[in-house]
Every structure is written in structure tokens, then in C-alpha cells.
XYZ file of C-alpha atoms in Angstrom:
666
model
C -116.866 -46.514 -17.714
C -117.092 -43.750 -15.118
C -118.727 -40.582 -16.319
C -116.428 -37.709 -17.065
C -116.804 -34.809 -14.632
C -115.603 -31.455 -15.793
C -113.490 -29.713 -13.205
C -114.004 -25.990 -12.909
C -111.514 -23.546 -11.550
C -112.582 -22.236 -8.153
C -114.504 -19.025 -8.520
C -113.046 -16.042 -6.780
C -115.196 -14.768 -3.924
C -116.362 -11.175 -3.730
C -113.983 -10.562 -0.800
C -110.998 -11.820 -2.815
C -111.927 -9.642 -5.780
C -112.449 -6.668 -3.517
C -109.116 -7.169 -1.740
C -107.328 -7.510 -5.078
C -108.875 -4.270 -6.287
C -107.950 -2.541 -3.022
C -104.338 -3.723 -3.430
C -104.042 -2.618 -7.063
C -105.674 0.732 -6.331
C -103.342 1.257 -3.374
C -100.303 0.617 -5.576
C -101.618 3.032 -8.205
C -102.205 5.680 -5.533
C -98.729 5.002 -4.139
C -97.124 5.435 -7.565
C -98.943 8.631 -8.478
C -98.299 10.132 -5.037
C -94.608 9.239 -5.293
C -94.370 10.958 -8.675
C -96.236 14.046 -7.510
C -94.138 14.557 -4.393
C -90.944 13.828 -6.289
C -91.897 16.752 -8.531
C -92.273 18.916 -5.411
C -88.925 17.738 -4.056
C -87.207 18.566 -7.374
C -88.538 22.123 -7.593
C -85.244 23.658 -6.467
C -83.194 21.515 -8.845
C -85.393 22.347 -11.851
C -85.363 26.031 -10.907
C -81.572 26.123 -10.932
C -81.121 23.880 -13.969
C -83.316 26.035 -16.189
C -82.352 29.291 -14.420
C -85.932 30.227 -13.510
C -87.526 32.359 -10.811
C -89.867 30.942 -8.152
C -92.802 32.472 -10.027
C -91.955 30.540 -13.185
C -91.302 27.327 -11.291
C -94.684 27.778 -9.610
C -96.275 27.985 -13.053
C -94.590 24.717 -14.068
C -95.759 23.069 -10.871
C -99.311 24.289 -11.512
C -99.370 22.679 -14.972
C -100.381 19.405 -13.287
C -103.612 21.014 -12.092
C -104.106 22.588 -15.521
C -104.183 19.094 -16.990
C -106.717 18.080 -14.354
C -108.860 21.088 -15.187
C -109.306 19.975 -18.781
C -110.826 16.569 -18.102
C -111.651 16.021 -14.426
C -115.311 17.033 -14.359
C -116.115 15.122 -17.546
C -114.253 11.982 -16.444
C -115.890 12.034 -13.008
C -119.385 12.269 -14.521
C -118.995 9.879 -17.443
C -116.644 7.537 -15.589
C -119.256 6.575 -13.009
C -121.386 5.158 -15.840
C -118.591 3.526 -17.851
C -115.885 0.914 -17.156
C -114.113 2.509 -14.202
C -111.138 0.105 -13.850
C -110.172 0.535 -17.523
C -110.399 4.304 -17.243
C -108.055 4.115 -14.242
C -105.666 1.907 -16.271
C -105.590 4.424 -19.125
C -104.961 7.233 -16.639
C -101.987 5.440 -15.039
C -100.481 4.800 -18.482
C -100.844 8.472 -19.417
C -99.180 9.524 -16.158
C -96.270 7.185 -16.965
C -95.831 8.859 -20.365
C -95.883 12.338 -18.769
C -93.263 11.432 -16.149
C -91.057 9.855 -18.825
C -91.268 12.989 -20.997
C -90.257 15.159 -18.037
C -87.177 13.065 -17.253
C -86.262 12.670 -20.915
C -85.775 16.444 -21.208
C -82.401 16.120 -19.486
C -80.937 14.093 -22.351
C -81.778 16.771 -24.918
C -79.856 19.462 -23.054
C -76.172 20.178 -22.915
C -73.980 19.734 -19.872
C -74.737 21.960 -16.904
C -72.187 24.746 -16.609
C -71.673 26.391 -13.240
C -71.885 30.163 -13.354
C -68.332 30.574 -12.095
C -66.366 30.540 -15.322
C -64.650 33.826 -14.453
C -61.275 33.600 -12.771
C -61.331 36.782 -10.655
C -57.546 36.815 -10.386
C -57.080 37.250 -14.125
C -58.931 40.551 -14.547
C -57.089 43.091 -16.606
C -56.734 46.808 -16.148
C -57.381 47.242 -19.816
C -59.782 45.290 -22.016
C -58.501 44.888 -25.599
C -60.597 46.057 -28.495
C -63.210 43.400 -29.301
C -66.627 43.529 -30.893
C -69.324 44.040 -28.263
C -72.987 43.711 -29.159
C -74.966 46.852 -28.292
C -77.539 44.842 -26.313
C -74.908 43.737 -23.791
C -74.231 46.480 -21.308
C -71.598 47.188 -18.740
C -68.802 45.149 -20.340
C -66.263 47.758 -19.404
C -64.143 46.696 -16.497
C -64.613 42.983 -17.098
C -61.855 40.587 -18.002
C -61.345 39.115 -21.441
C -61.992 35.704 -19.932
C -65.373 36.916 -18.615
C -66.467 38.328 -21.957
C -65.399 35.250 -23.936
C -67.056 32.983 -21.403
C -70.153 35.165 -21.590
C -70.529 34.746 -25.348
C -69.795 31.008 -25.260
C -72.453 30.531 -22.625
C -74.862 32.706 -24.577
C -74.705 30.266 -27.470
C -75.378 27.325 -25.146
C -78.236 29.160 -23.449
C -80.612 28.334 -26.309
C -81.336 25.010 -24.546
C -82.954 26.790 -21.605
C -86.316 26.808 -23.396
C -86.442 23.046 -22.832
C -88.355 23.739 -19.600
C -91.456 23.780 -21.818
C -91.194 19.989 -22.092
C -91.156 19.722 -18.307
C -94.310 21.853 -18.315
C -95.987 19.617 -20.915
C -94.933 16.388 -19.193
C -96.345 17.596 -15.890
C -99.605 18.650 -17.593
C -99.872 15.241 -19.281
C -99.437 13.592 -15.902
C -102.255 15.770 -14.581
C -104.567 14.642 -17.384
C -103.797 11.001 -16.634
C -104.530 11.455 -12.938
C -108.126 12.594 -13.519
C -109.897 9.197 -13.397
C -107.792 7.646 -10.624
C -108.904 9.502 -7.491
C -112.688 9.993 -7.915
C -113.403 6.695 -9.658
C -111.142 4.633 -7.395
C -112.711 5.793 -4.140
C -116.288 5.615 -5.444
C -115.594 2.079 -6.721
C -114.551 1.008 -3.214
C -117.437 2.759 -1.481
C -119.983 1.208 -3.863
C -119.007 -2.410 -3.187
C -117.715 -2.310 0.402
C -119.779 -2.794 3.540
C -121.135 0.565 4.561
C -119.670 0.304 8.063
C -116.231 -0.643 6.656
C -116.015 2.005 3.958
C -114.331 4.669 6.165
C -111.771 2.129 7.343
C -110.967 0.990 3.787
C -110.581 4.573 2.612
C -108.343 5.322 5.603
C -106.190 2.286 4.727
C -106.029 3.462 1.118
C -104.975 6.960 2.145
C -102.414 5.581 4.598
C -100.793 3.376 1.953
C -100.958 6.305 -0.432
C -98.929 8.381 2.007
C -96.082 5.929 1.662
C -95.780 7.332 -1.870
C -94.914 10.867 -0.726
C -92.536 9.448 1.861
C -90.612 7.467 -0.754
C -90.990 10.360 -3.194
C -89.162 12.736 -0.854
C -86.557 10.074 -0.047
C -85.993 9.532 -3.768
C -85.761 13.305 -4.175
C -83.230 13.443 -1.352
C -81.070 10.767 -2.976
C -81.187 12.332 -6.454
C -80.472 15.834 -5.098
C -77.261 14.482 -3.592
C -76.056 13.268 -7.007
C -74.658 15.771 -9.481
C -76.922 16.454 -12.451
C -74.389 15.189 -15.016
C -73.193 12.256 -12.939
C -71.361 9.736 -15.087
C -70.470 12.373 -17.680
C -68.170 14.696 -15.714
C -65.192 14.297 -13.434
C -66.520 15.095 -9.955
C -63.068 16.319 -8.920
C -63.519 19.220 -11.333
C -66.814 20.296 -9.718
C -66.040 23.145 -7.315
C -69.420 23.354 -5.541
C -71.166 21.238 -2.897
C -74.865 20.310 -2.464
C -75.256 23.277 -0.068
C -74.256 25.747 -2.792
C -77.118 27.717 -4.351
C -75.811 26.733 -7.808
C -75.829 22.978 -7.146
C -78.173 20.948 -9.369
C -78.895 17.335 -8.484
C -79.844 14.471 -10.800
C -83.485 15.597 -10.927
C -84.220 13.611 -14.111
C -83.417 10.230 -12.582
C -86.437 10.076 -10.267
C -88.882 10.801 -13.086
C -87.667 7.773 -15.023
C -88.076 5.575 -11.924
C -91.592 6.855 -11.205
C -92.570 6.409 -14.850
C -91.766 2.701 -14.586
C -93.841 2.352 -11.402
C -96.849 4.055 -12.991
C -96.624 1.811 -16.035
C -96.628 -1.324 -13.850
C -99.572 -0.029 -11.775
C -101.740 0.358 -14.890
C -101.552 -3.310 -15.938
C -103.926 -5.010 -13.402
C -106.786 -2.554 -14.016
C -107.184 -3.734 -17.611
C -108.369 -7.106 -16.256
C -110.683 -5.997 -13.428
C -114.485 -6.359 -13.898
C -116.770 -3.412 -14.402
C -118.585 -4.175 -11.120
C -118.262 -6.549 -8.172
C -120.788 -8.223 -5.821
C -121.712 -6.013 -2.910
C -120.245 -7.077 0.446
C -122.998 -8.082 2.870
C -123.509 -5.950 5.944
C -122.872 -7.525 9.333
C -125.869 -5.746 10.857
C -128.430 -6.828 8.285
C -128.175 -10.497 7.278
C -131.414 -10.213 5.367
C -131.058 -8.275 2.169
C -133.204 -5.136 2.372
C -135.794 -4.626 -0.319
C -134.190 -1.342 -1.214
C -130.820 -3.050 -1.820
C -132.490 -5.670 -4.029
C -134.039 -2.895 -6.103
C -130.715 -1.151 -6.371
C -128.983 -4.364 -7.526
C -131.744 -4.956 -10.073
C -131.345 -1.430 -11.403
C -127.555 -1.871 -11.541
C -127.904 -5.123 -13.483
C -130.247 -3.481 -15.980
C -127.928 -0.507 -16.284
C -124.907 -2.697 -16.972
C -126.729 -4.381 -19.823
C -127.575 -1.089 -21.499
C -125.324 0.554 -24.010
C -124.994 4.056 -22.661
C -124.990 6.778 -25.224
C -122.704 9.644 -24.396
C -125.319 12.172 -25.468
C -127.841 10.760 -22.990
C -125.286 10.817 -20.185
C -124.312 14.390 -21.052
C -127.921 15.575 -20.719
C -127.871 14.699 -17.029
C -124.626 16.513 -16.274
C -125.947 20.041 -15.700
C -128.975 18.924 -13.619
C -126.656 16.744 -11.521
C -124.235 19.619 -11.049
C -127.110 21.927 -10.080
C -128.346 19.446 -7.468
C -124.836 18.984 -6.134
C -124.042 22.679 -5.686
C -127.542 23.162 -4.262
C -126.580 21.051 -1.242
C -125.607 23.723 1.348
C -123.248 21.539 3.389
C -121.345 20.451 0.288
C -121.047 24.011 -1.026
C -119.685 25.329 2.280
C -117.240 22.437 2.537
C -116.115 23.206 -0.997
C -115.370 26.838 -0.117
C -113.409 25.791 2.962
C -111.510 23.180 0.961
C -110.412 25.791 -1.595
C -108.772 27.928 1.086
C -107.196 24.970 2.875
C -105.857 23.600 -0.398
C -104.278 26.959 -1.290
C -102.376 26.960 1.998
C -101.470 23.266 1.670
C -100.130 23.561 -1.899
C -98.077 26.639 -1.034
C -96.617 24.876 1.999
C -95.883 21.601 0.200
C -94.352 23.260 -2.858
C -91.930 25.549 -1.047
C -91.425 23.843 2.343
C -88.110 22.251 1.360
C -86.919 25.532 -0.133
C -87.937 27.333 3.059
C -85.813 24.898 5.085
C -82.890 25.548 2.745
C -83.069 29.329 2.904
C -84.142 29.801 6.526
C -81.981 27.152 8.227
C -79.177 26.535 5.726
C -80.136 22.924 4.961
C -79.220 21.311 1.665
C -82.043 20.271 -0.673
C -81.135 16.629 -0.084
C -81.358 16.892 3.710
C -84.574 18.942 3.610
C -86.320 16.348 1.429
C -84.983 13.518 3.596
C -86.340 15.026 6.811
C -89.760 15.677 5.284
C -89.859 12.079 4.058
C -88.835 10.378 7.315
C -90.460 12.705 9.869
C -93.449 14.638 8.540
C -95.041 12.090 6.240
C -94.982 9.079 8.615
C -96.664 11.303 11.205
C -99.352 12.189 8.652
C -99.837 8.526 7.690
C -100.277 7.452 11.316
C -102.695 10.328 11.929
C -104.892 9.444 8.946
C -104.963 5.762 9.925
C -105.913 6.543 13.534
C -108.610 8.959 12.327
C -110.243 6.220 10.250
C -109.903 3.771 13.148
C -111.640 6.222 15.487
C -114.600 6.535 13.115
C -114.939 2.756 12.830
C -114.439 2.067 16.535
C -116.855 4.668 17.903
C -119.200 4.796 14.866
C -119.050 8.569 14.743
C -121.943 10.411 13.163
C -121.440 12.941 10.406
C -121.775 15.765 12.946
C -119.195 14.174 15.254
C -116.887 13.570 12.298
C -117.125 17.216 11.259
C -116.437 18.371 14.826
C -113.408 16.082 15.104
C -112.075 17.336 11.783
C -112.486 20.976 12.864
C -110.940 20.465 16.317
C -107.821 18.702 15.054
C -107.338 21.161 12.215
C -107.627 24.165 14.523
C -105.188 22.689 17.058
C -102.727 22.137 14.218
C -103.260 25.736 13.132
C -102.406 27.075 16.601
C -99.225 24.996 16.669
C -98.221 26.374 13.279
C -98.249 29.894 14.715
C -95.332 28.871 16.948
C -93.160 28.475 13.845
C -92.882 32.250 13.619
C -90.574 32.066 16.650
C -88.214 29.517 15.079
C -85.849 31.532 12.940
C -82.246 32.079 11.892
C -80.656 35.434 11.197
C -79.509 36.389 7.725
C -76.044 35.159 6.795
C -73.581 38.089 6.942
C -72.891 38.854 3.271
C -70.782 41.900 2.513
C -72.797 44.463 0.571
C -76.082 42.541 0.917
C -76.939 41.978 4.588
C -73.955 43.695 6.249
C -71.503 46.372 5.235
C -67.895 45.554 4.456
C -66.885 46.495 8.008
C -69.445 44.077 9.467
C -72.235 46.546 10.351
C -75.711 44.992 10.047
C -78.808 46.493 8.464
C -77.566 47.235 4.963
C -80.285 48.180 2.472
C -79.265 46.486 -0.744
C -78.321 48.568 -3.749
C -75.912 47.935 -6.598
C -73.456 50.479 -5.264
C -73.355 48.857 -1.813
C -71.751 45.758 -3.355
C -68.584 47.780 -3.919
C -66.186 49.268 -1.415
C -62.899 51.099 -1.459
C -61.104 47.784 -1.009
C -62.430 46.316 -4.295
C -63.389 49.303 -6.398
C -60.240 49.043 -8.502
C -60.521 45.291 -9.034
C -62.918 45.645 -11.993
C -65.334 43.087 -10.493
C -68.731 42.241 -11.934
C -71.761 42.841 -9.708
C -73.598 39.991 -11.460
C -71.143 37.299 -10.376
C -72.042 34.808 -7.666
C -69.124 32.648 -6.599
C -69.252 33.108 -2.792
C -66.249 32.794 -0.513
C -66.114 32.714 3.281
C -63.673 34.479 5.572
C -62.637 33.315 9.040
C -64.649 36.180 10.520
C -67.879 34.568 9.254
C -68.578 37.185 6.560
C -69.387 35.915 3.070
C -68.264 37.797 -0.046
C -70.134 37.254 -3.308
C -66.895 36.451 -5.174
C -63.131 36.337 -4.578
C -62.879 39.473 -6.682
C -65.284 41.321 -4.384
C -63.167 40.186 -1.445
C -60.174 41.858 -3.134
C -58.105 38.670 -3.277
C -54.761 38.785 -5.114
C -53.620 35.154 -5.199
C -54.872 31.608 -4.775
C -53.707 28.098 -3.976
C -55.221 24.636 -4.147
C -57.530 23.083 -6.713
C -61.267 22.528 -7.137
C -63.294 22.575 -3.913
C -60.093 23.018 -1.896
C -59.152 26.342 -3.510
C -58.120 29.026 -1.004
C -57.705 32.706 -1.918
C -55.059 34.830 -0.176
C -54.155 38.479 0.403
C -57.773 39.649 0.276
C -57.737 43.406 0.821
C -61.403 43.672 1.907
C -60.731 41.186 4.703
C -57.489 42.848 5.821
C -58.965 46.374 5.958
C -61.970 45.348 8.035
C -60.272 43.342 10.771
C -57.302 43.788 13.097
C -53.781 43.332 11.847
C -52.482 39.813 12.146
C -55.836 38.189 11.409
C -56.168 35.882 8.427
C -56.731 37.568 5.087
C -57.603 34.358 3.275
C -61.024 33.102 2.187
C -62.258 29.679 1.074
C -64.823 28.680 -1.539
C -68.466 28.517 -0.483
C -70.648 30.766 1.653
C -70.282 30.752 5.439
C -72.612 28.511 7.482
C -75.343 29.789 9.780
C -74.617 30.536 13.421
C -74.550 27.623 15.881
C -77.817 28.599 17.578
C -79.559 28.142 14.199
C -79.429 24.348 14.625
C -81.482 24.624 17.825
C -84.080 26.726 16.036
C -84.244 24.156 13.252
C -84.816 21.339 15.754
C -87.694 23.300 17.290
C -89.143 24.000 13.865
C -89.131 20.325 12.886
C -90.668 19.246 16.215
C -93.546 21.718 15.795
C -93.967 20.761 12.146
C -94.194 16.997 12.864
C -96.627 17.416 15.781
C -98.800 19.812 13.785
C -98.885 17.419 10.812
C -99.950 14.486 13.024
C -102.779 16.360 14.763
C -104.104 17.768 11.494
C -104.078 14.312 9.873
C -106.312 12.867 12.619
C -109.260 14.747 11.143
C -108.537 13.990 7.474
C -110.663 10.817 7.149
C -113.643 12.172 9.166
C -113.613 15.289 7.011
C -113.511 13.215 3.829
C -116.437 11.061 4.960
C -118.531 14.169 5.694
C -118.272 15.092 2.008
C -119.274 11.590 0.908
C -122.232 11.291 3.310
C -123.740 14.750 2.895
C -124.743 14.109 -0.713
C -127.008 11.644 -2.503
C -125.104 8.455 -3.431
C -125.503 8.662 -7.213
C -123.715 12.029 -7.149
C -120.781 10.642 -5.168
C -118.303 10.383 -8.039
C -119.323 13.770 -9.403
C -119.005 15.355 -5.957
C -115.484 14.039 -5.443
C -114.540 15.039 -8.967
C -115.935 18.560 -8.651
C -114.207 19.003 -5.302
C -110.887 17.945 -6.812
C -111.510 20.074 -9.910
C -112.428 23.261 -8.050
C -109.760 23.011 -5.366
C -107.051 22.355 -7.912
C -108.310 25.052 -10.260
C -108.592 27.745 -7.580
C -105.814 26.404 -5.363
C -103.436 24.105 -7.204
C -102.896 26.430 -10.189
C -102.644 29.932 -8.667
C -101.116 29.048 -5.270
C -97.607 28.064 -6.487
C -97.538 31.149 -8.715
C -98.464 33.790 -6.136
C -96.476 32.035 -3.397
C -93.496 32.036 -5.765
C -94.005 35.697 -6.701
C -94.065 36.780 -3.053
C -91.008 34.651 -2.300
C -89.223 36.295 -5.249
C -89.879 39.676 -3.641
C -87.532 38.702 -0.788
C -84.591 37.900 -3.084
C -81.375 39.801 -2.376
C -79.192 38.552 -5.235
C -80.325 37.269 -8.621
C -78.241 35.360 -11.100
C -77.976 36.871 -14.542
C -78.560 34.724 -17.617
C -75.679 34.585 -20.039
C -77.639 36.371 -22.749
C -79.190 38.892 -20.382
C -82.246 38.753 -18.166
C -82.854 37.661 -14.600
C -82.303 34.011 -13.703
C -82.662 32.096 -10.425
C -82.292 33.720 -7.011
C -79.021 33.020 -5.200
C -79.798 34.340 -1.714
C -82.960 35.557 0.066
C -83.695 37.851 2.984
C -84.483 35.086 5.481
C -86.488 37.341 7.836
C -88.816 38.568 5.103
C -89.025 35.065 3.620
C -90.234 33.688 6.968
C -92.816 36.429 7.529
C -94.255 36.235 4.013
C -94.218 32.435 3.692
C -95.657 31.560 7.106
C -97.913 34.623 7.189
C -99.528 33.739 3.878
C -100.158 30.141 4.986
C -101.703 31.115 8.325
C -103.929 33.862 6.858
C -105.363 31.646 4.115
C -105.773 28.610 6.348
C -107.356 30.664 9.134
C -110.015 32.030 6.766
C -111.246 28.503 5.996
C -112.501 27.952 9.555
C -115.426 30.322 9.044
C -116.837 27.908 6.457
C -116.139 24.835 8.574
C -117.976 26.347 11.540
C -120.960 27.074 9.285
C -120.947 23.416 8.124
C -121.054 22.141 11.721
C -123.972 24.449 12.536
C -125.822 23.257 9.444
C -125.196 19.587 10.240
C -126.553 19.992 13.760
C -129.794 21.433 12.387
C -130.289 18.446 10.074
C -129.458 15.530 12.328
C -132.850 13.907 11.757
C -133.178 14.477 8.001
C -130.974 13.943 4.954
C -128.835 16.915 3.927
C -129.551 16.334 0.259
C -132.908 17.495 -1.000
C -135.419 16.822 -3.758
C -134.834 13.067 -4.095
C -137.044 11.446 -6.740
C -140.160 9.817 -5.407
C -139.619 6.135 -4.605
C -135.829 6.540 -4.737
C -133.856 3.966 -2.766
C -130.585 5.077 -1.259
C -128.213 2.734 0.478
C -127.019 5.643 2.612
C -130.571 6.106 3.928
C -130.622 2.443 4.948
C -127.288 2.707 6.728
C -127.444 6.198 8.108
C -131.109 6.187 9.263
C -131.729 9.187 11.496
C -128.287 9.609 13.052
C -125.997 9.739 10.016
C -123.785 6.978 11.442
C -120.905 6.448 9.053
């Protein structure tokens, strides 16, 4: 009888395991990036839905970094010594819960009511005696319909505090993100060939950038859908996506991204704690130093780490890390660059809406299909350049500086791409069409509408054939109307007839007037400069990232990446949206008023001041970072023949010393 031979399943090679990990990590990065950029693309919708200012919406956006602040440093330090794949899995699951909580908020709120419940043609000369609460001012001169609508809306307004759940969901997503970035990249760099590490990281970042692209496209699609789609008759909705009161289906994208994050967490539960190191093509014989490192790793994996023992090494490790001059200078430069980047990314779509009259859907679509592919191609080519020409750390830093500075110079050209303010009677022009009006409450009224008993807080814009927008049909002095819904036309408008020659049309239609025709040419120029600037800046992203990794001792790699992410998000990600939002709020010309009193969301901005403040803030902050980058290049040139890190333990073996030798080849 033939002996029985046990058949064993073929063992997976180290390359197969590594490729599988690279694929799963790429999908996790894709999912988290999609969710993060979808949040950015939904800023305008959330602002309008909860009737918030840009300052408040900046605070909500910064809650993601607040969640990171709580756990990032600890996770980066402890995670390098624990089971990294499982920590990443737990983080992805937590992000899924946070995104789901954010989207779920929509279902606990009432239906969205457009702030146009006043019929301006039904105002009365005399308001009957009704009970008015002392806290509500200026009710005299308003119609019965306005007052009744006001109190009904005031009761419904109690749901506006639900924005707190959006804040908490975003913070929870930030907590879950803490182990993914530092542990994922360090895991790849530890087990990849040293000469291939930059290329793998570039591939990872390129695939990751597909997430923002699809995130903005998803944001574009959802912004085109009405917030209560499926629950209201769209024929009864009198506004379009270009209206400043339009709210898209912002909640839908969060539910989609939550499902993606949940799926991305599953494979990491089954990945091993460590993988075999890929062999280097240049050294077929295993160096003695690498053997010692593998022996130490094997012994370390067999030990049961005590958290107290790991914690003792945290402060000394942090002291050594911040004592590396190149790393500290790079950290300072990164803080400034990240401030400018977060401010730009958070309010770029809103800037396109206010400056060039684009809808939120179109603005997100253009960012997704033009800017982000250019960034992805730039990052990929940057990593390819480092691999092809084997750039040293000094050369990588110089390439990163050169591309960033060229991008900065291109950005300055955006100051010349502008559109004039839309002519709005009483806000940007007078009622006779004269420009240069300094806004005041009294300027909203004129002789043609002073007897109409209009409310200065209303915002239901109408457009005349002359191109002048009036903030409501009542302010236009209209006496009659025809049509229904979006097709409503108001006739016999006294403010139109008194300002223009006899025989001209005295009718107005719903919605504010569009920008002038030459504005489309300015927008085309703006997008061309923006795409080219994004591509050039992205070329230096991978070289700059590798400088951070290679200028520190390898065992501090995870901590260094974690501290960089922690500090930049703490000093950039949290305050930047708030102070950018506050300065943007300062350019507002017309605020909405909440039904129970208090200022709501801005309806229209001074586009000239918006452009100067928004672009000026970005260029000033970004320009300041180059002083630190220049200092890093000077420091790197002085240390081309010696490691930048100092005070290594005697007898220490570092794989970077084996690879880098005396030229810091990456």
C-alpha cells in the first residue's frame, strides 16, 4: 500500500503578502480620503441646512483634527510595538461609525423649509392685534402671514441644535483615523526593499488621491439632489441649485462612505503582525546588520510588551525626535503649509460659488475631475523621478522646494482672475443702478418700496431685465404675480419702473441675476492656473515626504510621522477653518435671520473683499513656510557625509545606514 502523503496548501510568498497588504491599505486610504473630502464638499450644504456661519462650520470641520489630537501621538508610539494591522482595522471601523452618525442626523430632523414663506403681495397696511413676544422686535409693518410663519418656524427651529451630532460624528471619524496613516506607511517601509519604498509610497498616495476625486464627484452628485428628495414634490420647490438657500442631499454621501470604510476594515483583522523583509536587489548577501535586526525583531515579537515599559520610552523618544534639527525645521514649515492647504481645501468650492457664480454641484465636480487628477499624476511622477534617478535626500529636498515655489508663483496670478459683484439694489448698487453703495439697513429701502411694509431680513431674490437683483419681490415694489413655483413672474414693480426709461419691462423673475458674460472667461483662467499649480506642487510631494522619513533614526519613524500629523493638524487643521471662516464672514453683505432671532447663514458676499482676504491669507501663510524649507536645504548640504540623527546607541544597526551610506540615496 502506497504511503499516504499529506498535501499542504501552498505557502504565500512574502511578495504576495506584501502586495495584498498594499492593496488593502490602498483601499482603506481611498475610503478615508473619500469620506474626508466628501465632508469638505458638503460644507456649504451643512452650513445652509443648520443655518450656521462660516466660523461655526469651520469649527465643525476642525472637529476631525480634534479627534486626532486626543489619540494620535499615543497610537503612533504604542502602535509601532503592537499589532499594527489590527489597530488599523479598529480605526477603519470607528471611522465607519462616525460617518454613519453624521449621515443619520438627517433622519432626526424635520423637513427643510425654505426661508421664503412670506408672500410679499399679501402685506397689509394694518396688522391686527395679536400677542407679540417682547423679545421679537420690529414686527410692525410685517404681514400677518409673515408673523404666523415666523412663530411656526420658531417652533421647528429647535432641531437646529442637531449640528452637534455632525460635530461628534466628525470627531469620532478623526479618532478612528489615528492609526491608519502613520502605522500603514511605516508597515510598508519596514518590509519593502529600501530602493522601492519611495515608489510604493508614491503608488499608495496616488491611489489615495482617487478617494478625494470620487469624494468630490459624490459631493457634486448629492449637491444636485434636493435634501428631502423622495419626501417632497419637487414641483413645489421654488429654488434651484444656484440659489443661496438650496440644500443638497448632504446626508446620502456619508452613508455611502460609511459602508466603504466598514468593508475596508475587514481584511486587516487577518493580516500578520509582521512580514518577511523583501530582499534588496543590490545586496544578495544578507548583511550582518540586517541579520541582527531580524534577530532582535523575532525576540521582540515573542515578548509580551507591557504598556508601562513602552510608556517609559515615550518622552526620551520624543526628545530625540525634536532634537533632530532637520526634522524640527520641516515640522515648522509643514505647520504653515498645512494651514494654507486646509483653508484652501475647505473653502475652495465656496470661493468658486461666490466669486464666479458656480453652483456647489458644479464646483465640486470641477475640483474632482480637474484638480485632483492633476495632483495624482504629479505625486506619481514625483515618486517615479526619485526611483529612476535615485535622488539623494538633499536633491529630494531641493526638488520639493523648487516645485512648491513655482506653484506658489502661479497662485499669485489668481488675484487677477475675478468677477465683479452682482448688482444688488441696496447692497452693491443703489436703486438707480449707481455702483459703490456702502451697505446699511436704511440703504435697502427706497422711495419706491418704503410704503410696501417690507422686511429687511427677507431673502427671496428676484432679477429684473436690467440685470439688477432685488432681495425680494416686496423690495422691488411688485404689485402682482403670475405663474407657479420656479416659473413665478412678478409684475408692475415700481422700483424697476422708476429707475429705467418708460416702456421698459417692469417685471422680475425668481432668482438672482447671473454674473456678467466676461466672468466665464475669468473662471476658465482661474481653473487653468489652479490645475497647473496643483500639478507642479504635487511633483515635490513624495520627495518631501521621503526627506522626513530619511532624516530620522528608523525606530522613531512611526513616532515622527505621528507627531508630524498631530502637530500639523493641531496647529493647522483645527484653527485654520475657524479663522478662515471668520475672515470670510467679515465680507458678508446679507445675513439670513433665524426664525427665533439671531444671525444665520450668509446669503451674499462682497466678492472683491472675499477674493483679497481668501487668496491673500493663503499666499501669506504659504510664503512664510519657505524660510524653514530653505534652512532645511542648507542643513542637509552641511551633513551630506554624516547621518542627520545624533546620539545613536553604541553598536546600533540601522538599515537606513546600510542603504544610505554616505550619500543619503533614497
